[in-house]
PDB file of C-alpha atoms in Angstrom:
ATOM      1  CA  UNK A 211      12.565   1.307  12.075  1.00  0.00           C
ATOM      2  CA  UNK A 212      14.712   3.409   9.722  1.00  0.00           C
ATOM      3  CA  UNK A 213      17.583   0.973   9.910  1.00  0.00           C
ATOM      4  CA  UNK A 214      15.380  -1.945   9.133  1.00  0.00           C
ATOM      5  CA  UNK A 215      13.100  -0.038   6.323  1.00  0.00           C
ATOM      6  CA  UNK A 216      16.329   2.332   4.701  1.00  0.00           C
ATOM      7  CA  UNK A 217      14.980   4.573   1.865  1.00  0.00           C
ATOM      8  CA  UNK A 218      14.341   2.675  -1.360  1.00  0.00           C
ATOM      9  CA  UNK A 219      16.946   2.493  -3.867  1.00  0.00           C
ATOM     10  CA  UNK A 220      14.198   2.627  -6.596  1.00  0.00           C
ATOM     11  CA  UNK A 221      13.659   6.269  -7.957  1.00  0.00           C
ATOM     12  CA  UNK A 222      10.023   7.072  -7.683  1.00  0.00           C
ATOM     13  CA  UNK A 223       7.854   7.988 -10.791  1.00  0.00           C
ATOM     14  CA  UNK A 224       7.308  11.747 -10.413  1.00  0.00           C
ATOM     15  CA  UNK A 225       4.049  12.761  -9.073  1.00  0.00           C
ATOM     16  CA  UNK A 226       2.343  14.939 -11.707  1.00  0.00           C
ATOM     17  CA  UNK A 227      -0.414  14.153 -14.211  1.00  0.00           C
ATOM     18  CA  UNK A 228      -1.455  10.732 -13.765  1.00  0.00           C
ATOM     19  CA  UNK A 229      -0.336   8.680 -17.309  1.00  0.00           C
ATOM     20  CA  UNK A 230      -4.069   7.285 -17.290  1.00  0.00           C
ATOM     21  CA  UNK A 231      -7.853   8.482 -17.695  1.00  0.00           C
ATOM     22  CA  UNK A 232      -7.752   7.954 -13.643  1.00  0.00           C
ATOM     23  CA  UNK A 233      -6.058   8.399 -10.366  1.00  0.00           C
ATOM     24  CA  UNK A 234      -5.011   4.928  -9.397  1.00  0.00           C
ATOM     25  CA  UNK A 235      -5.169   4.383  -5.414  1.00  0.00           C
ATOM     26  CA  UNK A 236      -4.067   1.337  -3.726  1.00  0.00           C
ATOM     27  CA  UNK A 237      -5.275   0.943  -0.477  1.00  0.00           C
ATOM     28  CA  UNK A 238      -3.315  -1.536   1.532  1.00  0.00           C
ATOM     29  CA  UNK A 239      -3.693  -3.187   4.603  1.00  0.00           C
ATOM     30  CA  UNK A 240      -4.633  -6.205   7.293  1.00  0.00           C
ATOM     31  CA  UNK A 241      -7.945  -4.802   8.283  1.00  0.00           C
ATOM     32  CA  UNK A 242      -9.812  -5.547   5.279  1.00  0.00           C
ATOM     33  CA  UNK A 243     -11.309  -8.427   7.914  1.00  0.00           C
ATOM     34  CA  UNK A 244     -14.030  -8.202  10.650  1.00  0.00           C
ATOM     35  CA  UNK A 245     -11.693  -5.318  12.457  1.00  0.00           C
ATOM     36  CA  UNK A 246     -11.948  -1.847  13.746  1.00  0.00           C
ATOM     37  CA  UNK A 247     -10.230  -0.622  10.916  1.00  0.00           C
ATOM     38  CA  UNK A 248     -12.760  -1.969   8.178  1.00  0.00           C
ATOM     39  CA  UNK A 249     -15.571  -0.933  10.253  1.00  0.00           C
ATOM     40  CA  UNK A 250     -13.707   2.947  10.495  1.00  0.00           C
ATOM     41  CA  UNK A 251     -12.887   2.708   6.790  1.00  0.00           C
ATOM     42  CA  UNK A 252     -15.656   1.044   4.940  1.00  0.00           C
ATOM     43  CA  UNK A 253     -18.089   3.971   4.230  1.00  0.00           C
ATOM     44  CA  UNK A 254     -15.377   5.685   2.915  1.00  0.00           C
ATOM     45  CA  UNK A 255     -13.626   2.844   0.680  1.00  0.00           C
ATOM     46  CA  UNK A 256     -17.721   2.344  -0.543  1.00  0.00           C
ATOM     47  CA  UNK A 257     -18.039   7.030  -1.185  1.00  0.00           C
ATOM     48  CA  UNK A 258     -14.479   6.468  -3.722  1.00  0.00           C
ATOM     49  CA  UNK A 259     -15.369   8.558  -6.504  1.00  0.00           C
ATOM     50  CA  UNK A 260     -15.108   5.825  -9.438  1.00  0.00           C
ATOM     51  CA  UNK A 261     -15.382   8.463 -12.306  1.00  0.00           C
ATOM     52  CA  UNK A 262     -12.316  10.087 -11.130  1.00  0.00           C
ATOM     53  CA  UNK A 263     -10.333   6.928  -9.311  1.00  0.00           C
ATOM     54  CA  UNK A 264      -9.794   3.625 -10.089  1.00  0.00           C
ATOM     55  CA  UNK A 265      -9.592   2.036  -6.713  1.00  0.00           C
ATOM     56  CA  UNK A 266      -6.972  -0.905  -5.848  1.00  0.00           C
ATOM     57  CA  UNK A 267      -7.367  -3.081  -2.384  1.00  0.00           C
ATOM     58  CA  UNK A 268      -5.081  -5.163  -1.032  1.00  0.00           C
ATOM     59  CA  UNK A 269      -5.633  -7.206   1.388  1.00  0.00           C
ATOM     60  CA  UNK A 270      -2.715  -8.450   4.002  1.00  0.00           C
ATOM     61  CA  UNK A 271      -4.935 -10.626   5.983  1.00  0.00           C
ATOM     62  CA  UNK A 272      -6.969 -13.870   4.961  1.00  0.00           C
ATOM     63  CA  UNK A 273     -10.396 -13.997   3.855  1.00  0.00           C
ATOM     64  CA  UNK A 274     -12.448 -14.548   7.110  1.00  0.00           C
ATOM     65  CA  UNK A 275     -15.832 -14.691   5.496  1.00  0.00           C
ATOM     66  CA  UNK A 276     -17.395 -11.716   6.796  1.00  0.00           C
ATOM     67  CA  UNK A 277     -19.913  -9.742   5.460  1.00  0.00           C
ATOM     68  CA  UNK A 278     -17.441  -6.454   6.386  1.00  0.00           C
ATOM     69  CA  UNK A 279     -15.137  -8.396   4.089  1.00  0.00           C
ATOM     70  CA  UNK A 280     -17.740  -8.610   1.381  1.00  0.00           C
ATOM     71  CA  UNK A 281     -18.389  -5.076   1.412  1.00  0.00           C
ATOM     72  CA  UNK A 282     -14.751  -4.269   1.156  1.00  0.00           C
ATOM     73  CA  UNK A 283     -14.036  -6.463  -1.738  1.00  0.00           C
ATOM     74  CA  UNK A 284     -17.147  -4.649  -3.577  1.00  0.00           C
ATOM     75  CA  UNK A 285     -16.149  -1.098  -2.324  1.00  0.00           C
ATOM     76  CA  UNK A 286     -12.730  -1.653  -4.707  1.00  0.00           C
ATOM     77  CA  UNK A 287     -12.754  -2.175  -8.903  1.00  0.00           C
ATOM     78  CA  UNK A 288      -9.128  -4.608  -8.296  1.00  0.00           C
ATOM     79  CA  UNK A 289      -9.104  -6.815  -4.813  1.00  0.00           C
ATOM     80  CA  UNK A 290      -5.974  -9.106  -4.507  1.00  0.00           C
ATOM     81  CA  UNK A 291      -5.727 -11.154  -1.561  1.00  0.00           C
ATOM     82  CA  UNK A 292      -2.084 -10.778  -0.841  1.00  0.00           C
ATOM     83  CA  UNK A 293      -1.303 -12.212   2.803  1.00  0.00           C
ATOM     84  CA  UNK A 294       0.354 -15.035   1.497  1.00  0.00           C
ATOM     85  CA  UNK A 295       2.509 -12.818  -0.670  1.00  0.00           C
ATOM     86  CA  UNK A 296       5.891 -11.498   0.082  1.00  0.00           C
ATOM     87  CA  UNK A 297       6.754  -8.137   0.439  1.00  0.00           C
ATOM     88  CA  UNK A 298       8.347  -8.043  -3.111  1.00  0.00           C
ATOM     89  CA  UNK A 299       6.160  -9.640  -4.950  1.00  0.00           C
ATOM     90  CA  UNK A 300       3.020  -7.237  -3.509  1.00  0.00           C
ATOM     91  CA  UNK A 301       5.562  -4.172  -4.314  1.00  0.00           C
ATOM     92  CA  UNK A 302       6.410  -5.414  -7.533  1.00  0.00           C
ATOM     93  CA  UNK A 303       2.348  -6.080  -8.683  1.00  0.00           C
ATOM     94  CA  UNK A 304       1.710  -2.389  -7.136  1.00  0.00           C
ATOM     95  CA  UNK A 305       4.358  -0.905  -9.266  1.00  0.00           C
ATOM     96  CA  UNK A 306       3.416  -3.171 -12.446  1.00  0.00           C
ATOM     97  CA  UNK A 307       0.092  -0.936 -12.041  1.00  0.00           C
ATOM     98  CA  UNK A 308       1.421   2.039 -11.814  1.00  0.00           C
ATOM     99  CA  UNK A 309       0.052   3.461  -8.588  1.00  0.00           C
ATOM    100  CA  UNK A 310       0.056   6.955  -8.355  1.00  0.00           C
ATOM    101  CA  UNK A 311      -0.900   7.301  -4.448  1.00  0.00           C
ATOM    102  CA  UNK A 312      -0.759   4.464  -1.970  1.00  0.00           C
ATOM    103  CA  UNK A 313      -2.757   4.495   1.111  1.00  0.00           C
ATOM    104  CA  UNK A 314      -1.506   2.223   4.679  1.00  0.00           C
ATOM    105  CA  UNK A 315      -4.444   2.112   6.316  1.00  0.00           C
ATOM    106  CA  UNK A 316      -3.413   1.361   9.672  1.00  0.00           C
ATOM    107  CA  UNK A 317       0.067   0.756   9.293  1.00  0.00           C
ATOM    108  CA  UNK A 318       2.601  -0.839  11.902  1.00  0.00           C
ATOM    109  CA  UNK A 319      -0.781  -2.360  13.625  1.00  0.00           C
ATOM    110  CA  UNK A 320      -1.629  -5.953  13.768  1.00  0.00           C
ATOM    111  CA  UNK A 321      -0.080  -7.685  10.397  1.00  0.00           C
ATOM    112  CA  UNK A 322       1.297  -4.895   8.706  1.00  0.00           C
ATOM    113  CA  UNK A 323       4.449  -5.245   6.721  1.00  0.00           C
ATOM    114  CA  UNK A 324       6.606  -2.127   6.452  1.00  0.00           C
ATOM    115  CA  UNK A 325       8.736  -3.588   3.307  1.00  0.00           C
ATOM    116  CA  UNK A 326       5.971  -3.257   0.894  1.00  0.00           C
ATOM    117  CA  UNK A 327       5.863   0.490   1.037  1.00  0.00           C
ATOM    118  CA  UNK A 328       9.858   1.097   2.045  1.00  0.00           C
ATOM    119  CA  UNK A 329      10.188   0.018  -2.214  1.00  0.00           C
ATOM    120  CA  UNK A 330       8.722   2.781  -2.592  1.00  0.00           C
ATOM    121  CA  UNK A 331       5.624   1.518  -4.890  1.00  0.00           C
ATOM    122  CA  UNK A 332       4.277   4.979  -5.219  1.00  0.00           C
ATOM    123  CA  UNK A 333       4.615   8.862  -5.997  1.00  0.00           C
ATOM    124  CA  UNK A 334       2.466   9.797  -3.121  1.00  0.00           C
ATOM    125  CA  UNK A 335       2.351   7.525   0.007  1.00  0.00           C
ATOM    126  CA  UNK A 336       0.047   8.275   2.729  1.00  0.00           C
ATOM    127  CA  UNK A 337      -0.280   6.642   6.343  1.00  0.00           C
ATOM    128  CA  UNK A 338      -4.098   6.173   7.437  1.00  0.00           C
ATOM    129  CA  UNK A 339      -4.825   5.500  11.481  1.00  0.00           C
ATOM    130  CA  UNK A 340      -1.564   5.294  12.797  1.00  0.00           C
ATOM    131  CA  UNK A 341      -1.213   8.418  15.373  1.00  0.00           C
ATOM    132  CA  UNK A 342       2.403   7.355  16.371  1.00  0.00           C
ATOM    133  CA  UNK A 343       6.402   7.941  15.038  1.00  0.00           C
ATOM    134  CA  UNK A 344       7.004   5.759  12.759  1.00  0.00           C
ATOM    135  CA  UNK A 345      10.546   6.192  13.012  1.00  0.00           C
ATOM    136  CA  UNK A 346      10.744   6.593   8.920  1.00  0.00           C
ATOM    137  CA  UNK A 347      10.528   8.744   6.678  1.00  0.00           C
ATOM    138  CA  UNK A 348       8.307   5.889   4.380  1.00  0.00           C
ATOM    139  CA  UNK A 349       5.210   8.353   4.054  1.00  0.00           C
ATOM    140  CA  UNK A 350       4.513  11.739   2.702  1.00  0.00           C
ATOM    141  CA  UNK A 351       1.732  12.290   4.739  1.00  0.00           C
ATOM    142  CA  UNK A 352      -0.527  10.725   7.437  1.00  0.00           C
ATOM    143  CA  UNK A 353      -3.973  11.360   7.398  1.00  0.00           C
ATOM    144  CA  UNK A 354      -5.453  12.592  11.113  1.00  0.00           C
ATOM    145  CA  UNK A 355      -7.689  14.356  12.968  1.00  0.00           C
ATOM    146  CA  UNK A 356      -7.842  15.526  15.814  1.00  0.00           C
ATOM    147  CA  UNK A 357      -9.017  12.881  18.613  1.00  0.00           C
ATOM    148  CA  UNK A 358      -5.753  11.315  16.450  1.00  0.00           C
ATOM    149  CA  UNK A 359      -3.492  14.151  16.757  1.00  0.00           C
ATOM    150  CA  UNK A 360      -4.996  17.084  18.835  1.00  0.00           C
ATOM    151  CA  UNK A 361      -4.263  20.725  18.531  1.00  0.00           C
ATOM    152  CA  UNK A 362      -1.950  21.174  21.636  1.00  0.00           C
TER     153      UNK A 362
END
């Protein structure tokens, strides 16, 4: 994994006071489908404080007509259905909106593509649901709990 996905080149934009009224969170991944993931993550995506975020999806699998899809597109203020995008040009729209923390919710599961976040699209970047190595050093921080990573 670390040979394929190498540190970005790119310099990051400093984490520090956000350049806009809001937070800006992207939340990217293939589950935003009838999945387990959207059905783990949707009350949460729908509780995003709007007042103090401005919420990004973006979506690496195709529409599927769900109503679980529904929901997700309303749960976000900017949806982009990018799963016939490249890695690059999903990277580049990410940093064109200056994203201060991106979120891979479920990363390195189904369709996920590692190359969006190894350009480094954001200060902060945060793995969501995946409990195992990565083999990278692509995230800050991973989200868990502990039936995902227990205490011993």
């Amino acid at each position: 994994m670390a040979d394929r996905w190498p540190p970005s080149r790119k310099a990051p934009r400093k984490f520090g006071r956000p350049a806009h009224d809001r937070l800006r969170i992207a939340w990217i991944g293939d589950g935003f489908r009838n999945s387990v993931e959207a059905q783990t993550t949707i009350d949460l995506m729908e509780l995003q404080d709007r007042g103090r975020f401005e919420t990004f999806g973006v979506s690496l699998s195709a529409d599927d007509g769900s109503p679980i899809r529904t929901r997700m597109i309303k749960a976000f203020e900017h949806f982009i259905d990018a799963y016939d995008k490249s890695d690059s040009e999903i990277a580049c729209w990410l940093r064109e909106r200056e994203i201060d923390i991106a979120v891979a919710v479920a990363p390195e599961m189904g369709d996920w593509r590692s190359g969006i976040i190894a350009d480094r699209i954001a200060p902060l970047q945060v793995n969501l649901g995946y409990p195992g190595a990565l083999g990278t050093r692509l995230f800050d921080y991973t989200i868990a709990d502990r039936h995902t990573v227990p205490d011993e």
